[in-house]
CSV table of C-alpha atoms in Angstrom, one decimal:
chain,number,residue,atom,x,y,z
A,1,UNK,CA,15.7,-11.2,58.2
A,2,UNK,CA,16.2,-14.8,57.1
A,3,UNK,CA,15.5,-15.7,60.6
A,4,UNK,CA,12.4,-14.0,61.0
A,5,UNK,CA,11.3,-16.0,57.4
A,6,UNK,CA,12.3,-19.7,59.2
A,7,UNK,CA,10.9,-18.9,62.8
A,8,UNK,CA,7.7,-20.6,63.8
A,9,UNK,CA,5.2,-18.0,62.7
A,10,UNK,CA,1.4,-18.0,62.9
A,11,UNK,CA,-0.6,-17.7,59.6
A,12,UNK,CA,-1.3,-14.1,61.1
A,13,UNK,CA,2.4,-13.2,61.3
A,14,UNK,CA,2.8,-14.7,57.8
A,15,UNK,CA,0.2,-12.9,56.3
A,16,UNK,CA,1.6,-9.5,57.5
A,17,UNK,CA,4.7,-10.5,56.6
A,18,UNK,CA,4.2,-11.4,53.1
A,19,UNK,CA,2.0,-8.5,52.5
A,20,UNK,CA,4.8,-6.1,53.3
A,21,UNK,CA,7.4,-8.3,51.1
A,22,UNK,CA,5.1,-7.9,48.3
A,23,UNK,CA,4.7,-4.3,48.8
A,24,UNK,CA,8.3,-4.0,48.6
A,25,UNK,CA,8.7,-6.2,45.4
A,26,UNK,CA,6.5,-3.8,43.5
A,27,UNK,CA,8.0,-0.8,44.5
A,28,UNK,CA,11.5,-2.3,43.4
A,29,UNK,CA,9.8,-3.8,40.1
A,30,UNK,CA,8.4,-0.1,39.1
A,31,UNK,CA,11.8,1.7,39.6
A,32,UNK,CA,13.8,-1.3,37.6
A,33,UNK,CA,11.4,-1.0,35.0
A,34,UNK,CA,11.4,3.1,35.2
A,35,UNK,CA,15.1,3.3,35.0
A,36,UNK,CA,15.7,1.9,31.9
A,37,UNK,CA,12.6,4.1,30.3
A,38,UNK,CA,14.4,7.2,31.5
A,39,UNK,CA,17.8,6.1,29.7
A,40,UNK,CA,15.9,5.4,26.4
A,41,UNK,CA,13.8,8.6,26.8
A,42,UNK,CA,17.3,10.3,27.2
A,43,UNK,CA,18.7,8.4,24.3
A,44,UNK,CA,16.1,9.3,21.9
A,45,UNK,CA,16.0,12.7,22.8
A,46,UNK,CA,20.0,13.1,22.5
A,47,UNK,CA,20.2,11.5,19.0
A,48,UNK,CA,16.6,13.3,17.2
A,49,UNK,CA,16.5,16.4,18.9
A,50,UNK,CA,20.1,17.8,19.6
A,51,UNK,CA,21.0,20.6,17.3
A,52,UNK,CA,24.4,19.4,16.3
A,53,UNK,CA,23.2,15.8,16.1
A,54,UNK,CA,25.0,15.6,12.7
A,55,UNK,CA,28.8,16.6,14.0
A,56,UNK,CA,30.5,13.7,14.7
A,57,UNK,CA,33.0,15.7,16.6
A,58,UNK,CA,34.0,19.5,17.3
A,59,UNK,CA,37.2,21.3,16.6
A,60,UNK,CA,38.7,19.6,19.3
A,61,UNK,CA,39.0,16.2,18.9
A,62,UNK,CA,38.9,15.1,22.8
A,63,UNK,CA,35.9,17.1,23.5
A,64,UNK,CA,32.9,15.5,22.3
A,65,UNK,CA,29.6,17.5,22.7
A,66,UNK,CA,27.4,15.5,20.7
A,67,UNK,CA,27.6,12.0,23.1
A,68,UNK,CA,24.9,10.8,25.2
A,69,UNK,CA,26.7,12.7,27.9
A,70,UNK,CA,29.1,15.6,26.5
A,71,UNK,CA,32.5,14.8,28.0
A,72,UNK,CA,36.4,15.2,27.9
A,73,UNK,CA,38.5,12.2,26.8
A,74,UNK,CA,42.1,11.4,26.8
A,75,UNK,CA,41.8,10.0,23.2
A,76,UNK,CA,40.3,11.2,19.8
A,77,UNK,CA,36.5,11.0,19.7
A,78,UNK,CA,36.2,11.9,16.1
A,79,UNK,CA,36.8,8.6,14.4
A,80,UNK,CA,33.7,6.5,13.9
A,81,UNK,CA,34.1,3.4,15.3
A,82,UNK,CA,35.7,4.9,18.8
A,83,UNK,CA,32.8,7.5,18.8
A,84,UNK,CA,30.1,4.6,18.6
A,85,UNK,CA,32.5,2.4,21.4
A,86,UNK,CA,32.2,5.5,23.4
A,87,UNK,CA,28.3,6.0,23.0
A,88,UNK,CA,27.7,2.4,23.5
A,89,UNK,CA,30.1,2.3,26.8
A,90,UNK,CA,28.1,5.6,27.9
A,91,UNK,CA,24.7,3.6,27.5
A,92,UNK,CA,25.9,0.5,29.3
A,93,UNK,CA,27.4,2.8,32.1
A,94,UNK,CA,24.3,5.0,32.4
A,95,UNK,CA,21.7,2.1,32.4
A,96,UNK,CA,23.8,0.2,35.0
A,97,UNK,CA,24.0,3.5,37.4
A,98,UNK,CA,20.3,4.0,37.0
A,99,UNK,CA,19.6,0.4,38.0
A,100,UNK,CA,22.1,0.5,40.7
A,101,UNK,CA,20.7,3.6,42.3
A,102,UNK,CA,17.0,2.6,42.0
A,103,UNK,CA,18.1,-0.9,43.5
A,104,UNK,CA,19.6,1.1,46.5
A,105,UNK,CA,17.1,3.1,47.4
A,106,UNK,CA,14.3,-0.1,47.3
A,107,UNK,CA,16.7,-2.2,49.2
A,108,UNK,CA,16.3,0.3,52.3
A,109,UNK,CA,12.8,0.1,51.5
A,110,UNK,CA,12.5,-3.6,51.8
A,111,UNK,CA,14.4,-3.7,55.0
A,112,UNK,CA,12.4,-0.8,56.6
A,113,UNK,CA,8.9,-2.8,55.4
A,114,UNK,CA,10.6,-5.8,57.2
A,115,UNK,CA,10.9,-4.1,60.5
A,116,UNK,CA,7.4,-2.6,60.2
A,117,UNK,CA,5.9,-6.2,59.7
A,118,UNK,CA,7.8,-7.5,62.8
A,119,UNK,CA,6.7,-4.4,64.6
A,120,UNK,CA,3.3,-4.9,63.9
A,121,UNK,CA,3.4,-8.5,65.2
A,122,UNK,CA,5.1,-7.3,68.1
A,123,UNK,CA,1.9,-5.1,68.8
A,124,UNK,CA,-0.3,-8.1,67.8
A,125,UNK,CA,1.3,-10.3,70.9
A,126,UNK,CA,1.4,-7.2,73.2
A,127,UNK,CA,-2.5,-7.0,72.5
A,128,UNK,CA,-3.3,-10.7,72.9
A,129,UNK,CA,-0.9,-11.2,75.7
A,130,UNK,CA,-3.7,-12.9,77.8
A,131,UNK,CA,-4.6,-15.2,75.4
A,132,UNK,CA,-4.2,-19.1,76.5
A,133,UNK,CA,-3.7,-18.0,80.2
A,134,UNK,CA,-5.4,-20.1,82.7
A,135,UNK,CA,-7.5,-18.5,85.7
A,136,UNK,CA,-5.2,-19.0,88.2
A,137,UNK,CA,-3.5,-16.5,89.6
A,138,UNK,CA,0.0,-17.6,90.0
A,139,UNK,CA,0.2,-19.6,86.8
A,140,UNK,CA,-1.2,-16.6,84.8
A,141,UNK,CA,1.4,-14.4,86.5
A,142,UNK,CA,4.2,-16.9,85.5
A,143,UNK,CA,3.0,-17.3,81.9
A,144,UNK,CA,2.6,-13.3,81.5
A,145,UNK,CA,6.3,-12.8,82.8
A,146,UNK,CA,7.6,-15.4,80.0
A,147,UNK,CA,5.7,-13.8,77.4
A,148,UNK,CA,6.3,-10.0,78.4
A,149,UNK,CA,10.3,-11.3,78.3
A,150,UNK,CA,10.1,-12.5,74.8
A,151,UNK,CA,8.1,-9.3,73.4
A,152,UNK,CA,10.6,-7.0,75.3
A,153,UNK,CA,13.5,-8.7,73.9
A,154,UNK,CA,12.2,-8.8,70.5
A,155,UNK,CA,11.2,-5.3,70.6
A,156,UNK,CA,14.9,-4.0,71.7
A,157,UNK,CA,16.2,-6.4,68.6
A,158,UNK,CA,13.9,-4.4,66.5
A,159,UNK,CA,15.2,-1.2,67.8
A,160,UNK,CA,18.6,-2.1,67.5
A,161,UNK,CA,17.9,-3.3,64.1
A,162,UNK,CA,16.0,0.3,63.1
A,163,UNK,CA,18.9,2.3,64.6
A,164,UNK,CA,21.6,0.5,62.6
A,165,UNK,CA,19.5,1.1,59.7
A,166,UNK,CA,19.2,4.7,60.5
A,167,UNK,CA,23.0,5.0,61.5
A,168,UNK,CA,24.5,3.3,58.2
A,169,UNK,CA,22.1,5.1,55.9
A,170,UNK,CA,21.2,8.7,57.5
A,171,UNK,CA,24.5,10.5,55.8
A,172,UNK,CA,24.1,8.6,52.5
A,173,UNK,CA,20.4,9.7,52.1
A,174,UNK,CA,21.1,13.3,53.2
A,175,UNK,CA,22.6,14.4,49.7
A,176,UNK,CA,19.6,12.6,48.1
A,177,UNK,CA,17.3,14.7,50.5
A,178,UNK,CA,19.1,17.9,49.3
A,179,UNK,CA,19.2,16.8,45.7
A,180,UNK,CA,15.3,15.6,45.2
A,181,UNK,CA,13.8,19.2,45.4
A,182,UNK,CA,16.5,20.8,43.4
A,183,UNK,CA,16.6,18.1,40.4
A,184,UNK,CA,12.5,18.4,40.5
A,185,UNK,CA,12.8,22.2,40.6
A,186,UNK,CA,15.1,22.7,37.9
A,187,UNK,CA,13.9,19.9,35.5
A,188,UNK,CA,10.5,21.9,35.8
A,189,UNK,CA,12.1,24.9,35.0
A,190,UNK,CA,13.9,23.5,31.9
A,191,UNK,CA,10.8,21.9,31.0
A,192,UNK,CA,8.8,25.2,31.1
A,193,UNK,CA,11.7,27.3,29.3
A,194,UNK,CA,11.9,24.6,26.2
A,195,UNK,CA,8.1,25.0,26.1
A,196,UNK,CA,8.1,28.8,26.6
A,197,UNK,CA,11.1,29.6,23.9
A,198,UNK,CA,10.8,27.0,21.3
A,199,UNK,CA,8.0,24.4,20.1
A,200,UNK,CA,9.1,21.7,22.5
A,201,UNK,CA,8.3,18.1,20.7
A,202,UNK,CA,6.2,15.5,22.6
A,203,UNK,CA,9.3,13.6,23.1
A,204,UNK,CA,11.1,16.0,25.0
A,205,UNK,CA,8.1,16.7,27.2
A,206,UNK,CA,7.8,13.4,28.1
A,207,UNK,CA,11.4,13.2,29.1
A,208,UNK,CA,11.2,15.9,31.2
A,209,UNK,CA,8.0,14.4,32.8
A,210,UNK,CA,9.1,11.1,33.4
A,211,UNK,CA,12.4,12.5,34.7
A,212,UNK,CA,10.3,14.3,37.2
A,213,UNK,CA,8.0,11.6,38.1
A,214,UNK,CA,11.0,9.3,38.8
A,215,UNK,CA,12.5,11.8,41.1
A,216,UNK,CA,9.2,12.1,43.0
A,217,UNK,CA,8.8,8.5,42.9
A,218,UNK,CA,12.1,7.6,44.9
A,219,UNK,CA,11.6,10.8,47.4
A,220,UNK,CA,8.2,9.3,48.1
A,221,UNK,CA,9.7,5.8,48.5
A,222,UNK,CA,11.6,7.2,51.5
A,223,UNK,CA,8.8,9.5,52.9
A,224,UNK,CA,6.2,6.8,52.7
A,225,UNK,CA,8.3,3.9,54.3
A,226,UNK,CA,9.5,6.5,57.1
A,227,UNK,CA,6.1,7.3,57.8
A,228,UNK,CA,5.0,3.5,58.0
A,229,UNK,CA,7.6,3.1,60.6
A,230,UNK,CA,7.2,6.0,62.7
A,231,UNK,CA,3.3,5.0,62.6
A,232,UNK,CA,4.3,1.0,63.6
A,233,UNK,CA,7.1,2.0,66.4
A,234,UNK,CA,4.0,4.5,68.1
A,235,UNK,CA,1.3,2.3,67.9
A,236,UNK,CA,3.1,-0.2,70.2
A,237,UNK,CA,2.7,2.4,73.0
A,238,UNK,CA,-1.2,2.2,72.9
A,239,UNK,CA,-1.5,-1.6,72.0
A,240,UNK,CA,-1.2,-2.6,76.0
A,241,UNK,CA,-4.3,-0.6,76.5
A,242,UNK,CA,-6.1,-2.7,74.6
A,243,UNK,CA,-5.2,-5.8,76.3
A,244,UNK,CA,-6.6,-7.1,79.7
A,245,UNK,CA,-4.1,-5.3,81.7
A,246,UNK,CA,-6.5,-4.4,84.2
A,247,UNK,CA,-6.3,-8.1,85.1
A,248,UNK,CA,-2.5,-8.6,85.3
A,249,UNK,CA,-1.1,-8.0,88.7
A,250,UNK,CA,1.2,-4.9,89.6
A,251,UNK,CA,4.2,-6.2,88.5
A,252,UNK,CA,2.7,-7.0,84.9
A,253,UNK,CA,1.0,-3.8,84.6
A,254,UNK,CA,4.2,-1.7,85.5
A,255,UNK,CA,6.1,-4.0,82.7
A,256,UNK,CA,3.6,-3.1,80.1
A,257,UNK,CA,3.8,0.8,81.2
A,258,UNK,CA,7.8,0.8,80.3
A,259,UNK,CA,7.1,-0.7,77.1
A,260,UNK,CA,4.3,1.8,76.5
A,261,UNK,CA,6.9,4.5,77.4
A,262,UNK,CA,9.5,3.4,75.3
A,263,UNK,CA,7.4,3.0,72.3
A,264,UNK,CA,6.3,6.5,72.6
A,265,UNK,CA,9.9,7.3,71.1
A,266,UNK,CA,9.3,6.3,67.5
A,267,UNK,CA,11.4,4.9,65.3
A,268,UNK,CA,12.6,6.7,62.3
A,269,UNK,CA,14.8,7.3,59.3
A,270,UNK,CA,16.7,10.3,58.5
A,271,UNK,CA,18.5,12.5,56.0
A,272,UNK,CA,21.9,13.1,58.0
A,273,UNK,CA,20.2,13.5,61.5
A,274,UNK,CA,18.3,16.8,60.1
A,275,UNK,CA,14.9,15.4,58.9
A,276,UNK,CA,12.9,12.6,59.5
A,277,UNK,CA,11.6,11.1,56.4
A,278,UNK,CA,7.6,11.3,56.2
A,279,UNK,CA,4.6,12.2,54.4
A,280,UNK,CA,4.5,15.7,56.0
A,281,UNK,CA,7.9,16.0,54.8
A,282,UNK,CA,7.1,15.0,51.4
A,283,UNK,CA,4.3,17.5,51.2
A,284,UNK,CA,7.0,20.2,52.3
A,285,UNK,CA,9.7,19.7,50.0
A,286,UNK,CA,7.1,19.2,47.2
A,287,UNK,CA,5.8,22.9,48.2
A,288,UNK,CA,8.9,24.1,48.6
A,289,UNK,CA,10.0,23.2,44.9
A,290,UNK,CA,7.0,24.7,43.6
A,291,UNK,CA,7.5,28.0,45.4
A,292,UNK,CA,11.2,28.0,43.9
A,293,UNK,CA,9.9,27.0,40.4
A,294,UNK,CA,7.3,29.7,40.5
A,295,UNK,CA,9.7,32.0,41.9
A,296,UNK,CA,12.2,31.0,38.7
A,297,UNK,CA,9.5,31.2,36.3
A,298,UNK,CA,8.5,34.9,37.7
A,299,UNK,CA,11.5,35.9,37.3
A,300,UNK,CA,12.3,34.8,33.6
A,301,UNK,CA,9.4,36.5,32.6
A,302,UNK,CA,10.0,39.7,34.0
A,303,UNK,CA,13.3,39.6,32.5
A,304,UNK,CA,12.4,38.5,28.8
């Protein structure tokens, strides 16, 4: 990535790269701001809405049910200073974990968006392959070969980079792919249950909605960048049709066809090689989650 930014890029190339870099920064900025908000809401719900918030400890001193996260500790949490220190450590750990979680997801997004910008540059260079060529056939033939060699080399580098990202992160993304719909479904079910059984406070509803929104946001990030990567990689296959290929020699035209055939196999990011992230996958997961949520709600109403 550093070499790409240091390269001798045209104004158009820089515009594409800066545009995608800004999108990545916005995605990261939203995630980093949203994470502490969720943690703060969880703290407020735990402190002010938990039924046993006035109890500092249970009958077992090493079991703390009224902390930010109910836990078992190898020490006595009934003492005031130990209890407060444990609370503070849990807040720090939760905030740090949420920031790391968001940073990891947006880090992948920034890399994929950079690859998309480079693919857009390759597409532009392939479309404008004839620019700057003279009318002499032999000279044009040599220049086209030189340009094609550079384009093919760059395309192969981007394919290798995208495959490296896919092979590195697909196993890591598989648990998230499985957990996102489950979290959305169960959090929505918990919110509807609390609203049905008790007079749920506005703070509690806000926490549920914020947490579900944060979950959907990160799922949308992966699906959106996956869609961008698929579209950008496939668009190269049609870009050579927009060039003056009919004025090239047979050898040059055949080379263009080979590039187009290779680009018909889209680049992608997947969850464990099982599902490719795309907007259609996002809609499908959202519909599935809402379907299971509706089923859980119907079963609950029937058993009342």
